[in-house]
């Protein structure tokens, strides 16, 4: 098939969903054209990796000032800021030209930030003739699939109540009604809508049901978004030496885990991750350190804001040697070594939407995971077998301590988590 992907940010291993889709489809021999936006030199390098897969790239720069200007223009309107943030006229012109020259079989548009491009393409297709020429049998009105990924209004409703940032709560409360109206309307604008989890599907249906009466919508499930869970690339996710040792000789673990580590990973500019990092260090870890003072915390991920960077601390161990108790790494070339070398992975999200890739990635590496119930949407793993779940700071700390002091249970949960990812993702 000849496929057009419109993604408002560069797909890469951090933005795992579009990256995995593109790699998989290109690997299966489909012809892929990617229209996207970049904001950094690193993202330009990421594009080169995609080009090496045989993907045709059409990329436009999106300067920060342009994105901020788009946001300002959206404020006095009824449209959500998210829907305007990534609008770039140069990419619009590129898309118009592609429709004139390429017989696409389907068009895939990602995220709320990309939906406006999908609407533009829909209008362009309506104005094109059905066939390009007398010898052309392929219709040039391909279906447009909008991959919402998450139900953003569902995320904002949680953030407005649970974000640990005052500015974050104010902003999401401002965006919430706009986003609810817009997402409800978008449901009927495309041939198919995709989401990552059943929770997001149900959130979209709740939006639709709130707008339609039972008499006018006798079959509300007919327009339900299709649930397409995220996959996990298991390449390079083999168990580390200390994990293999624990599986065969848990008693030998103490010789390897000289400094137990709890890792929290993700894109740290994301507001839900910011709240989770603060919750982990400020509310959960004091209970852990009271019993295990030598445990270190690693917060791993790009673009940590100032309040996350401020969590980094040093302390002295029992021998008087100064070491880092909380490390904030910022961008790392590969997150897998951090997950593989950690004693436990923590995902203490207070709110969220979609599937939490951080959980799946840690499980894929055989690292036992402790998470909150809110972070398990779309993950059909069994609590207390494939991961541990706790929804209070004290309970979360107790779950961490249970794994920290029990290498046999760490190995058991880690193996079960890995098996789940192999089986389901």
PDB file of C-alpha atoms in Angstrom, residues 143-281:
ATOM      1  CA  UNK A 143      -9.727   7.217   3.745  1.00  0.00           C
ATOM      2  CA  UNK A 144      -8.287   9.384   6.511  1.00  0.00           C
ATOM      3  CA  UNK A 145      -7.570   7.644   9.814  1.00  0.00           C
ATOM      4  CA  UNK A 146      -7.130   9.910  12.814  1.00  0.00           C
ATOM      5  CA  UNK A 147      -5.012   8.313  15.522  1.00  0.00           C
ATOM      6  CA  UNK A 148      -5.995  10.364  18.537  1.00  0.00           C
ATOM      7  CA  UNK A 149      -3.610   8.198  20.621  1.00  0.00           C
ATOM      8  CA  UNK A 150      -5.223   9.399  23.879  1.00  0.00           C
ATOM      9  CA  UNK A 151      -8.479  11.145  24.691  1.00  0.00           C
ATOM     10  CA  UNK A 152      -6.873  14.459  25.595  1.00  0.00           C
ATOM     11  CA  UNK A 153      -9.944  15.884  27.322  1.00  0.00           C
ATOM     12  CA  UNK A 154      -9.963  12.797  29.573  1.00  0.00           C
ATOM     13  CA  UNK A 155      -6.339  13.561  30.430  1.00  0.00           C
ATOM     14  CA  UNK A 156      -7.074  17.246  31.045  1.00  0.00           C
ATOM     15  CA  UNK A 157     -10.015  16.436  33.322  1.00  0.00           C
ATOM     16  CA  UNK A 158      -7.648  14.462  35.543  1.00  0.00           C
ATOM     17  CA  UNK A 159      -4.838  17.018  35.361  1.00  0.00           C
ATOM     18  CA  UNK A 160      -7.188  19.846  36.339  1.00  0.00           C
ATOM     19  CA  UNK A 161      -7.792  18.046  39.631  1.00  0.00           C
ATOM     20  CA  UNK A 162      -4.544  16.192  40.329  1.00  0.00           C
ATOM     21  CA  UNK A 163      -1.636  18.089  38.791  1.00  0.00           C
ATOM     22  CA  UNK A 164       0.886  19.193  41.424  1.00  0.00           C
ATOM     23  CA  UNK A 165       1.506  22.368  39.424  1.00  0.00           C
ATOM     24  CA  UNK A 166      -0.837  25.324  39.997  1.00  0.00           C
ATOM     25  CA  UNK A 167      -0.160  26.640  36.494  1.00  0.00           C
ATOM     26  CA  UNK A 168      -0.844  23.175  35.122  1.00  0.00           C
ATOM     27  CA  UNK A 169      -4.215  22.990  36.863  1.00  0.00           C
ATOM     28  CA  UNK A 170      -5.166  26.464  35.645  1.00  0.00           C
ATOM     29  CA  UNK A 171      -4.140  25.729  32.060  1.00  0.00           C
ATOM     30  CA  UNK A 172      -5.911  22.391  31.830  1.00  0.00           C
ATOM     31  CA  UNK A 173      -9.094  23.851  33.337  1.00  0.00           C
ATOM     32  CA  UNK A 174      -8.968  26.528  30.632  1.00  0.00           C
ATOM     33  CA  UNK A 175      -8.437  23.955  27.875  1.00  0.00           C
ATOM     34  CA  UNK A 176     -10.847  21.308  29.144  1.00  0.00           C
ATOM     35  CA  UNK A 177     -14.228  22.539  27.769  1.00  0.00           C
ATOM     36  CA  UNK A 178     -12.648  23.551  24.454  1.00  0.00           C
ATOM     37  CA  UNK A 179     -11.018  20.154  24.081  1.00  0.00           C
ATOM     38  CA  UNK A 180     -14.176  18.272  25.012  1.00  0.00           C
ATOM     39  CA  UNK A 181     -16.187  20.099  22.326  1.00  0.00           C
ATOM     40  CA  UNK A 182     -13.476  19.662  19.715  1.00  0.00           C
ATOM     41  CA  UNK A 183     -12.842  15.965  20.338  1.00  0.00           C
ATOM     42  CA  UNK A 184     -16.588  15.250  20.335  1.00  0.00           C
ATOM     43  CA  UNK A 185     -16.846  16.939  16.931  1.00  0.00           C
ATOM     44  CA  UNK A 186     -13.755  15.209  15.541  1.00  0.00           C
ATOM     45  CA  UNK A 187     -15.280  11.778  16.141  1.00  0.00           C
ATOM     46  CA  UNK A 188     -17.514  12.280  13.098  1.00  0.00           C
ATOM     47  CA  UNK A 189     -14.972  13.936  10.801  1.00  0.00           C
ATOM     48  CA  UNK A 190     -12.844  10.932   9.816  1.00  0.00           C
ATOM     49  CA  UNK A 191     -13.465   7.469   8.427  1.00  0.00           C
ATOM     50  CA  UNK A 192     -11.793   5.869  11.448  1.00  0.00           C
ATOM     51  CA  UNK A 193     -10.513   7.033  14.838  1.00  0.00           C
ATOM     52  CA  UNK A 194      -7.864   5.106  16.773  1.00  0.00           C
ATOM     53  CA  UNK A 195      -6.957   5.162  20.465  1.00  0.00           C
ATOM     54  CA  UNK A 196      -4.476   3.201  22.566  1.00  0.00           C
ATOM     55  CA  UNK A 197      -6.738   1.865  25.309  1.00  0.00           C
ATOM     56  CA  UNK A 198     -10.299   0.913  26.193  1.00  0.00           C
ATOM     57  CA  UNK A 199     -10.326   3.698  28.801  1.00  0.00           C
ATOM     58  CA  UNK A 200      -9.704   6.269  26.059  1.00  0.00           C
ATOM     59  CA  UNK A 201     -12.344   4.648  23.861  1.00  0.00           C
ATOM     60  CA  UNK A 202     -14.853   4.882  26.705  1.00  0.00           C
ATOM     61  CA  UNK A 203     -13.895   8.505  27.361  1.00  0.00           C
ATOM     62  CA  UNK A 204     -14.638   9.366  23.719  1.00  0.00           C
ATOM     63  CA  UNK A 205     -17.953   7.539  23.887  1.00  0.00           C
ATOM     64  CA  UNK A 206     -18.832   9.442  27.053  1.00  0.00           C
ATOM     65  CA  UNK A 207     -18.241  12.676  25.138  1.00  0.00           C
ATOM     66  CA  UNK A 208     -20.532  11.489  22.360  1.00  0.00           C
ATOM     67  CA  UNK A 209     -23.213  10.258  24.755  1.00  0.00           C
ATOM     68  CA  UNK A 210     -23.203  13.536  26.619  1.00  0.00           C
ATOM     69  CA  UNK A 211     -24.062  15.310  23.378  1.00  0.00           C
ATOM     70  CA  UNK A 212     -26.639  12.923  21.924  1.00  0.00           C
ATOM     71  CA  UNK A 213     -29.923  11.679  23.305  1.00  0.00           C
ATOM     72  CA  UNK A 214     -30.923   8.043  23.280  1.00  0.00           C
ATOM     73  CA  UNK A 215     -33.554   8.769  20.612  1.00  0.00           C
ATOM     74  CA  UNK A 216     -31.132  10.424  18.213  1.00  0.00           C
ATOM     75  CA  UNK A 217     -28.312   7.967  18.899  1.00  0.00           C
ATOM     76  CA  UNK A 218     -29.850   4.496  19.278  1.00  0.00           C
ATOM     77  CA  UNK A 219     -26.536   2.775  18.455  1.00  0.00           C
ATOM     78  CA  UNK A 220     -23.880   4.826  20.269  1.00  0.00           C
ATOM     79  CA  UNK A 221     -21.221   2.130  19.834  1.00  0.00           C
ATOM     80  CA  UNK A 222     -21.294   2.457  16.043  1.00  0.00           C
ATOM     81  CA  UNK A 223     -18.783   5.316  16.022  1.00  0.00           C
ATOM     82  CA  UNK A 224     -16.584   3.932  18.782  1.00  0.00           C
ATOM     83  CA  UNK A 225     -12.878   4.556  18.190  1.00  0.00           C
ATOM     84  CA  UNK A 226     -10.895   1.423  17.425  1.00  0.00           C
ATOM     85  CA  UNK A 227      -8.473   0.359  20.159  1.00  0.00           C
ATOM     86  CA  UNK A 228      -4.956  -0.211  18.786  1.00  0.00           C
ATOM     87  CA  UNK A 229      -2.585  -0.841  21.732  1.00  0.00           C
ATOM     88  CA  UNK A 230       1.049   0.159  21.596  1.00  0.00           C
ATOM     89  CA  UNK A 231       3.585  -2.476  20.700  1.00  0.00           C
ATOM     90  CA  UNK A 232       7.004  -2.940  22.285  1.00  0.00           C
ATOM     91  CA  UNK A 233      10.234  -3.511  20.374  1.00  0.00           C
ATOM     92  CA  UNK A 234      11.984  -6.276  22.314  1.00  0.00           C
ATOM     93  CA  UNK A 235      15.268  -5.744  20.479  1.00  0.00           C
ATOM     94  CA  UNK A 236      17.983  -5.032  23.027  1.00  0.00           C
ATOM     95  CA  UNK A 237      15.635  -5.634  25.964  1.00  0.00           C
ATOM     96  CA  UNK A 238      17.323  -8.799  27.187  1.00  0.00           C
ATOM     97  CA  UNK A 239      17.786  -9.295  30.905  1.00  0.00           C
ATOM     98  CA  UNK A 240      20.906  -7.818  32.475  1.00  0.00           C
ATOM     99  CA  UNK A 241      23.526  -9.984  34.269  1.00  0.00           C
ATOM    100  CA  UNK A 242      22.152  -9.118  37.714  1.00  0.00           C
ATOM    101  CA  UNK A 243      18.620 -10.077  36.623  1.00  0.00           C
ATOM    102  CA  UNK A 244      19.846 -13.437  35.312  1.00  0.00           C
ATOM    103  CA  UNK A 245      21.730 -14.013  38.559  1.00  0.00           C
ATOM    104  CA  UNK A 246      18.612 -13.322  40.628  1.00  0.00           C
ATOM    105  CA  UNK A 247      16.627 -15.806  38.573  1.00  0.00           C
ATOM    106  CA  UNK A 248      19.083 -18.634  39.268  1.00  0.00           C
ATOM    107  CA  UNK A 249      20.553 -17.624  42.643  1.00  0.00           C
ATOM    108  CA  UNK A 250      18.566 -14.956  44.507  1.00  0.00           C
ATOM    109  CA  UNK A 251      20.903 -15.219  47.491  1.00  0.00           C
ATOM    110  CA  UNK A 252      23.766 -13.923  45.335  1.00  0.00           C
ATOM    111  CA  UNK A 253      21.886 -10.713  44.611  1.00  0.00           C
ATOM    112  CA  UNK A 254      23.459  -8.782  47.465  1.00  0.00           C
ATOM    113  CA  UNK A 255      26.864  -9.162  45.809  1.00  0.00           C
ATOM    114  CA  UNK A 256      25.573  -7.362  42.725  1.00  0.00           C
ATOM    115  CA  UNK A 257      23.070  -4.829  44.073  1.00  0.00           C
ATOM    116  CA  UNK A 258      25.547  -2.807  46.111  1.00  0.00           C
ATOM    117  CA  UNK A 259      23.452   0.302  45.453  1.00  0.00           C
ATOM    118  CA  UNK A 260      19.749  -0.494  44.953  1.00  0.00           C
ATOM    119  CA  UNK A 261      18.158   1.812  42.402  1.00  0.00           C
ATOM    120  CA  UNK A 262      14.579   2.882  41.719  1.00  0.00           C
ATOM    121  CA  UNK A 263      14.134   4.258  38.192  1.00  0.00           C
ATOM    122  CA  UNK A 264      11.359   6.487  36.840  1.00  0.00           C
ATOM    123  CA  UNK A 265      11.469   7.117  33.094  1.00  0.00           C
ATOM    124  CA  UNK A 266       9.620   9.159  30.498  1.00  0.00           C
ATOM    125  CA  UNK A 267       9.542  12.484  28.711  1.00  0.00           C
ATOM    126  CA  UNK A 268       9.977  14.794  31.676  1.00  0.00           C
ATOM    127  CA  UNK A 269       8.422  17.865  30.084  1.00  0.00           C
ATOM    128  CA  UNK A 270       5.074  16.024  30.087  1.00  0.00           C
ATOM    129  CA  UNK A 271       2.981  17.423  32.938  1.00  0.00           C
ATOM    130  CA  UNK A 272       1.807  14.023  34.204  1.00  0.00           C
ATOM    131  CA  UNK A 273       5.429  12.863  34.467  1.00  0.00           C
ATOM    132  CA  UNK A 274       6.386  16.041  36.321  1.00  0.00           C
ATOM    133  CA  UNK A 275       3.679  15.411  38.910  1.00  0.00           C
ATOM    134  CA  UNK A 276       4.718  11.764  39.189  1.00  0.00           C
ATOM    135  CA  UNK A 277       8.398  12.628  39.700  1.00  0.00           C
ATOM    136  CA  UNK A 278       7.533  15.096  42.466  1.00  0.00           C
ATOM    137  CA  UNK A 279       5.209  12.557  44.076  1.00  0.00           C
ATOM    138  CA  UNK A 280       7.891   9.852  43.967  1.00  0.00           C
ATOM    139  CA  UNK A 281      10.690  11.891  45.530  1.00  0.00           C
TER     140      UNK A 281
END
